């Protein structure tokens, strides 16, 4: 009986050699046991040393190997090939919407710049106590589903709004972290943070397309966090109306 | 392919250079960024991709939250005993007494620790922890952010480095140390992975914060990037490594995949069972059972498997039982473990046990340093500081972990000694103490290895040789070791040595060439593996993680000492363990039972 053959179509581009990117076809005998897409890439790289991709932890916590697998963004290291195989075919492309450095490696400068823009660090200018600042378990629970982000960029690079305005719309990953600090009872810059988010682009270019939710490999929900930011922005405005009688 | 030399590469000058963007590197850089000195972190991956991110269970420290009467001296006692008495007691004293300050700082920076009802940081029990110097029962001393403490810690440190404006050279790869004619360290040769640009990064202080090298073994919990780059650079530059035979095998790596399952699982009440469903740790460690030292638990598991009581079709693994804890506890306290088990073991721990096996986890050895992170050499049996060279974290051997690290002590090591190293470098540079500039010949010498690889037209394949190396180490230098087998391993390493120095780099391109990186990483792995093998073969006793079939007893008369590996003669000498803490009486060696 003929063995099962996997057919892999991979996006290839080396700026020193190729004028344009192209799709290269690889064939490999289907492994007896289910393996992850990252293991498959290792096998291919043993055949063809020139294939380039990022990887580190190989267990879904470092966020290095986000890529587009059969049309959907995900982490290669925790995507079993059995879960994505269609007629024994796999198509691997870099994350969409960011410049490609080489093969499956994208330039994430813009993505990181948006993350830095939301001031992703705790701001609390009061004198720190000798021990820790206290936080109730209920308040700490508010950070669950937010702090676990691994900055893999699967969400932002699946978001059409981020594709159109990657410089002005913060994108789901940065907004998830923006809310992580808004939700932290230890952070005291809530108003300043909201002020910086209140322009028409930073938050409001989210149109609830929800690709971020379906592509997050950690099961997080940036859309929900963005909704909460929008609520806070509205509530902020209401407070201004009641205190001054006018809307700014 | 360009032949690189001092005339055609750029020099970029810093006050301090930190190689590695994990926990220890970013804690060092945070201290330095605040000082106004020109510093940079050189990291081969974007910093939050560093292996610290995989730490799960927590950071052990006597912050007196779970127990208001907890005492850092009890933590010190546990650490000394856990280290099987070859941890330096001055360093362990510093680790445990400074620890609370370092942990509270992390909380102030925003680390999202889990909490007790009173709002204080949540602490869980971990292996080897006791109250009242081993007399007061199990302690709960490991501060946790669910089971994602490493992730929370690494991201918090990165975030605070953004706040302080640290310079990052991300996806730059350091190749070799540049030494001046006085044998001092004056920076490194590095290249941008993205563009291939090669540069001499000149610095007064160079900190190796490059983590461990678990990838010398075929089966490891370590990330693919854990290739011991800093330690290997130091070895190639002729500087020694200490206690390299001491490798921790974590009891619970997921069978087949190697991913870590935190000791926190057993801290929360999980336990190990053999194929008969027996909780076998009751036989090996009657008092603390599954929370004995990691070396003790790992060996007990291997013995169960060797004696035919392993689980599964091939009876080659052990089960970790968690289902009795209930879905609520597992979802709240161990959510990451549930996720990993489902992905890599195809098992839901809420209903079924996780198949686990002892897996290489941590390098207790490393570049020997003092409490300030200063690396030293051994000259005429005296420690002699190497000006310009520092190490912190897993890459260093300060030595707080001795022959066996306690769970939760690695994250504490990173922040306490990263911080100490940063503080010391500030003082040193501000007081004018500096390193003489390297000459052009010195720079050329440090470029040799890169040039040789770039010019290779034939030779061996990186992936093949790496497999050989990893299998050799796994077969001959694993949980149990024996002289005659290690001799075989040493012979194999000689063959591998020749291959490693004659690798063929087929892809010579510059843009994001991961093959070039992997070839150099393999050479680094080899340096570490060779030091490990020679040290393991030399230590004729069993202590901590180093278990010899042919020398089953601890031998305090001959081996209550560090081993120091000299890369030039490829030989081992002995170095005294510090038994002089400043505030407390030293803990003398006792028989180590749990």
Short mmCIF file of N, CA, C and O in Angstrom, two decimals, chain A residues 109-174:
data_model
loop_
_atom_site.label_atom_id
_atom_site.label_comp_id
_atom_site.label_asym_id
_atom_site.label_seq_id
_atom_site.Cartn_x
_atom_site.Cartn_y
_atom_site.Cartn_z
N UNK A 109 8.39 45.09 14.27
CA UNK A 109 8.66 46.42 14.84
C UNK A 109 7.37 47.20 15.12
O UNK A 109 7.18 47.75 16.20
N UNK A 110 6.48 47.21 14.12
CA UNK A 110 5.25 47.98 14.26
C UNK A 110 4.36 47.43 15.38
O UNK A 110 3.73 48.17 16.13
N UNK A 111 4.32 46.11 15.46
CA UNK A 111 3.53 45.44 16.49
C UNK A 111 4.06 45.81 17.89
O UNK A 111 3.29 46.17 18.79
N UNK A 112 5.38 45.76 18.06
CA UNK A 112 5.97 46.09 19.37
C UNK A 112 5.79 47.58 19.68
O UNK A 112 5.62 47.97 20.84
N UNK A 113 5.85 48.42 18.63
CA UNK A 113 5.71 49.86 18.86
C UNK A 113 4.33 50.17 19.44
O UNK A 113 4.20 51.00 20.34
N UNK A 114 3.30 49.47 18.95
CA UNK A 114 1.96 49.70 19.47
C UNK A 114 1.85 49.23 20.92
O UNK A 114 1.16 49.84 21.74
N UNK A 115 2.53 48.13 21.22
CA UNK A 115 2.56 47.64 22.60
C UNK A 115 3.20 48.69 23.52
O UNK A 115 2.67 49.02 24.58
N UNK A 116 4.33 49.25 23.10
CA UNK A 116 5.01 50.24 23.94
C UNK A 116 4.16 51.50 24.13
O UNK A 116 4.24 52.16 25.16
N UNK A 117 3.36 51.82 23.11
CA UNK A 117 2.56 53.03 23.17
C UNK A 117 1.57 53.05 24.34
O UNK A 117 1.25 54.11 24.86
N UNK A 118 1.08 51.89 24.73
CA UNK A 118 0.06 51.89 25.81
C UNK A 118 0.71 51.96 27.19
O UNK A 118 0.04 51.81 28.20
N UNK A 119 2.03 52.20 27.24
CA UNK A 119 2.77 52.24 28.52
C UNK A 119 2.50 50.96 29.32
O UNK A 119 1.79 50.98 30.35
N UNK A 120 3.05 49.85 28.83
CA UNK A 120 2.71 48.55 29.42
C UNK A 120 3.50 48.28 30.71
O UNK A 120 4.26 47.31 30.80
N UNK A 121 3.33 49.16 31.67
CA UNK A 121 3.98 48.93 32.97
C UNK A 121 3.12 49.58 34.03
O UNK A 121 2.39 50.55 33.76
N UNK A 122 3.20 49.04 35.22
CA UNK A 122 2.37 49.55 36.31
C UNK A 122 2.81 50.96 36.68
O UNK A 122 4.00 51.22 36.84
N UNK A 123 1.83 51.88 36.79
CA UNK A 123 2.15 53.24 37.20
C UNK A 123 1.48 53.54 38.52
O UNK A 123 0.24 53.54 38.61
N UNK A 124 2.29 53.77 39.50
CA UNK A 124 1.79 54.04 40.84
C UNK A 124 2.87 54.84 41.56
O UNK A 124 3.90 54.31 41.95
N UNK A 125 2.62 56.14 41.67
CA UNK A 125 3.66 57.02 42.21
C UNK A 125 3.65 57.14 43.74
O UNK A 125 4.48 57.82 44.31
N UNK A 126 2.70 56.46 44.38
CA UNK A 126 2.70 56.53 45.84
C UNK A 126 3.91 55.77 46.38
O UNK A 126 4.42 54.87 45.71
N UNK A 127 4.36 56.13 47.56
CA UNK A 127 5.51 55.45 48.13
C UNK A 127 5.18 53.98 48.34
O UNK A 127 4.14 53.65 48.93
N UNK A 128 6.05 53.13 47.85
CA UNK A 128 5.79 51.70 47.98
C UNK A 128 5.93 51.28 49.44
O UNK A 128 6.82 51.75 50.14
N UNK A 129 5.04 50.41 49.90
CA UNK A 129 5.19 49.91 51.27
C UNK A 129 6.44 49.04 51.37
O UNK A 129 7.02 48.66 50.35
N UNK A 130 6.83 48.70 52.60
CA UNK A 130 8.01 47.85 52.75
C UNK A 130 7.76 46.46 52.19
O UNK A 130 8.65 45.82 51.67
N UNK A 131 6.50 46.00 52.35
CA UNK A 131 6.14 44.71 51.79
C UNK A 131 5.41 44.93 50.46
O UNK A 131 5.56 45.98 49.84
N UNK A 132 4.61 43.93 50.03
CA UNK A 132 3.88 44.08 48.79
C UNK A 132 2.68 45.01 48.98
O UNK A 132 2.21 45.20 50.09
N UNK A 133 2.17 45.57 47.86
CA UNK A 133 0.88 46.26 47.90
C UNK A 133 -0.19 45.18 47.99
O UNK A 133 -0.09 44.16 47.31
N UNK A 134 -1.19 45.40 48.81
CA UNK A 134 -2.22 44.37 48.96
C UNK A 134 -3.19 44.42 47.79
O UNK A 134 -3.43 45.48 47.21
N UNK A 135 -3.73 43.26 47.45
CA UNK A 135 -4.74 43.17 46.40
C UNK A 135 -5.63 41.98 46.74
O UNK A 135 -5.11 40.90 47.03
N UNK A 136 -6.93 42.17 46.73
CA UNK A 136 -7.81 41.05 47.11
C UNK A 136 -7.81 40.03 45.98
O UNK A 136 -7.57 40.38 44.82
N UNK A 137 -8.08 38.75 46.31
CA UNK A 137 -8.17 37.74 45.24
C UNK A 137 -9.18 38.15 44.18
O UNK A 137 -8.95 37.91 42.99
N UNK A 138 -10.27 38.79 44.58
CA UNK A 138 -11.29 39.19 43.58
C UNK A 138 -10.71 40.24 42.63
O UNK A 138 -10.95 40.19 41.42
N UNK A 139 -9.94 41.19 43.18
CA UNK A 139 -9.31 42.19 42.30
C UNK A 139 -8.24 41.56 41.42
O UNK A 139 -8.09 41.92 40.26
N UNK A 140 -7.51 40.61 41.99
CA UNK A 140 -6.49 39.93 41.20
C UNK A 140 -7.12 39.12 40.05
O UNK A 140 -6.57 39.06 38.95
N UNK A 141 -8.30 38.56 40.33
CA UNK A 141 -8.99 37.78 39.30
C UNK A 141 -9.30 38.61 38.05
O UNK A 141 -9.42 38.07 36.95
N UNK A 142 -9.41 39.94 38.25
CA UNK A 142 -9.72 40.80 37.10
C UNK A 142 -8.61 40.78 36.05
O UNK A 142 -8.82 41.18 34.91
N UNK A 143 -7.41 40.37 36.46
CA UNK A 143 -6.28 40.33 35.51
C UNK A 143 -6.23 39.03 34.72
O UNK A 143 -5.49 38.91 33.74
N UNK A 144 -6.99 38.02 35.18
CA UNK A 144 -7.00 36.75 34.45
C UNK A 144 -7.60 36.95 33.07
O UNK A 144 -8.57 37.69 32.90
N UNK A 145 -7.00 36.28 32.11
CA UNK A 145 -7.45 36.45 30.74
C UNK A 145 -6.82 37.65 30.06
O UNK A 145 -7.10 37.94 28.90
N UNK A 146 -5.95 38.36 30.79
CA UNK A 146 -5.29 39.55 30.24
C UNK A 146 -3.76 39.41 30.30
O UNK A 146 -3.07 39.56 29.29
N UNK A 147 -3.26 39.10 31.52
CA UNK A 147 -1.80 39.10 31.69
C UNK A 147 -1.12 37.94 30.98
O UNK A 147 0.08 37.96 30.74
N UNK A 148 -1.89 36.91 30.60
CA UNK A 148 -1.31 35.71 30.00
C UNK A 148 -0.84 35.90 28.56
O UNK A 148 -0.26 35.00 27.97
N UNK A 149 -1.09 37.07 27.97
CA UNK A 149 -0.72 37.31 26.57
C UNK A 149 0.76 37.05 26.36
O UNK A 149 1.60 37.42 27.18
N UNK A 150 1.10 36.40 25.24
CA UNK A 150 2.50 36.05 24.97
C UNK A 150 3.08 36.87 23.81
O UNK A 150 4.17 36.57 23.33
N UNK A 151 2.38 37.89 23.36
CA UNK A 151 2.87 38.78 22.30
C UNK A 151 3.27 38.04 21.03
O UNK A 151 4.26 38.39 20.39
N UNK A 152 2.48 37.04 20.66
CA UNK A 152 2.81 36.28 19.45
C UNK A 152 2.33 36.99 18.20
O UNK A 152 2.75 36.65 17.10
N UNK A 153 1.40 37.94 18.36
CA UNK A 153 0.88 38.75 17.26
C UNK A 153 -0.12 38.01 16.36
O UNK A 153 -0.52 38.52 15.32
N UNK A 154 -0.53 36.81 16.76
CA UNK A 154 -1.53 36.10 15.96
C UNK A 154 -2.81 36.93 15.84
O UNK A 154 -3.44 36.95 14.79
N UNK A 155 -3.20 37.62 16.91
CA UNK A 155 -4.46 38.38 16.89
C UNK A 155 -4.34 39.62 16.01
O UNK A 155 -5.12 39.83 15.09
N UNK A 156 -3.34 40.46 16.32
CA UNK A 156 -3.26 41.74 15.59
C UNK A 156 -3.07 41.53 14.09
O UNK A 156 -3.61 42.28 13.28
N UNK A 157 -2.31 40.49 13.73
CA UNK A 157 -2.07 40.29 12.30
C UNK A 157 -3.21 39.54 11.62
O UNK A 157 -3.14 39.25 10.42
N UNK A 158 -4.27 39.22 12.37
CA UNK A 158 -5.46 38.64 11.72
C UNK A 158 -6.57 39.69 11.65
O UNK A 158 -7.67 39.41 11.22
N UNK A 159 -6.26 40.92 12.10
CA UNK A 159 -7.29 41.95 12.25
C UNK A 159 -7.26 42.92 11.08
O UNK A 159 -6.29 43.66 10.89
N UNK A 160 -8.33 42.96 10.26
CA UNK A 160 -8.36 43.87 9.11
C UNK A 160 -8.14 45.33 9.52
O UNK A 160 -7.48 46.08 8.80
N UNK A 161 -8.66 45.73 10.68
CA UNK A 161 -8.45 47.12 11.11
C UNK A 161 -6.97 47.41 11.34
O UNK A 161 -6.49 48.51 11.06
N UNK A 162 -6.25 46.42 11.86
CA UNK A 162 -4.81 46.59 12.07
C UNK A 162 -4.08 46.61 10.73
O UNK A 162 -3.12 47.34 10.55
N UNK A 163 -4.57 45.81 9.77
CA UNK A 163 -3.93 45.84 8.44
C UNK A 163 -4.03 47.24 7.82
O UNK A 163 -3.09 47.73 7.23
N UNK A 164 -5.23 47.86 7.96
CA UNK A 164 -5.39 49.18 7.33
C UNK A 164 -4.60 50.27 8.05
O UNK A 164 -4.01 51.13 7.44
N UNK A 165 -4.62 50.24 9.38
CA UNK A 165 -4.03 51.34 10.15
C UNK A 165 -3.04 50.84 11.22
O UNK A 165 -3.25 51.08 12.41
N UNK A 166 -2.01 50.13 10.81
CA UNK A 166 -1.13 49.53 11.83
C UNK A 166 -0.38 50.57 12.66
O UNK A 166 0.13 50.24 13.72
N UNK A 167 -0.36 51.82 12.17
CA UNK A 167 0.34 52.85 12.93
C UNK A 167 -0.59 53.60 13.87
O UNK A 167 -0.16 54.15 14.87
N UNK A 168 -1.89 53.61 13.57
CA UNK A 168 -2.81 54.41 14.39
C UNK A 168 -3.74 53.57 15.25
O UNK A 168 -4.07 53.96 16.36
N UNK A 169 -4.21 52.46 14.71
CA UNK A 169 -5.04 51.56 15.52
C UNK A 169 -4.10 50.66 16.32
O UNK A 169 -3.19 50.04 15.77
N UNK A 170 -4.28 50.61 17.63
CA UNK A 170 -3.32 49.89 18.47
C UNK A 170 -3.32 48.39 18.21
O UNK A 170 -2.31 47.72 18.41
N UNK A 171 -4.46 47.87 17.80
CA UNK A 171 -4.55 46.44 17.53
C UNK A 171 -4.90 45.68 18.80
O UNK A 171 -4.67 46.15 19.92
N UNK A 172 -5.49 44.47 18.63
CA UNK A 172 -6.00 43.74 19.79
C UNK A 172 -4.95 43.41 20.85
O UNK A 172 -5.26 43.47 22.04
N UNK A 173 -3.72 43.07 20.46
CA UNK A 173 -2.73 42.67 21.48
C UNK A 173 -2.40 43.83 22.40
O UNK A 173 -2.40 43.69 23.63
N UNK A 174 -2.13 45.00 21.82
CA UNK A 174 -1.79 46.16 22.65
C UNK A 174 -2.99 46.59 23.49
O UNK A 174 -2.84 46.98 24.65
#
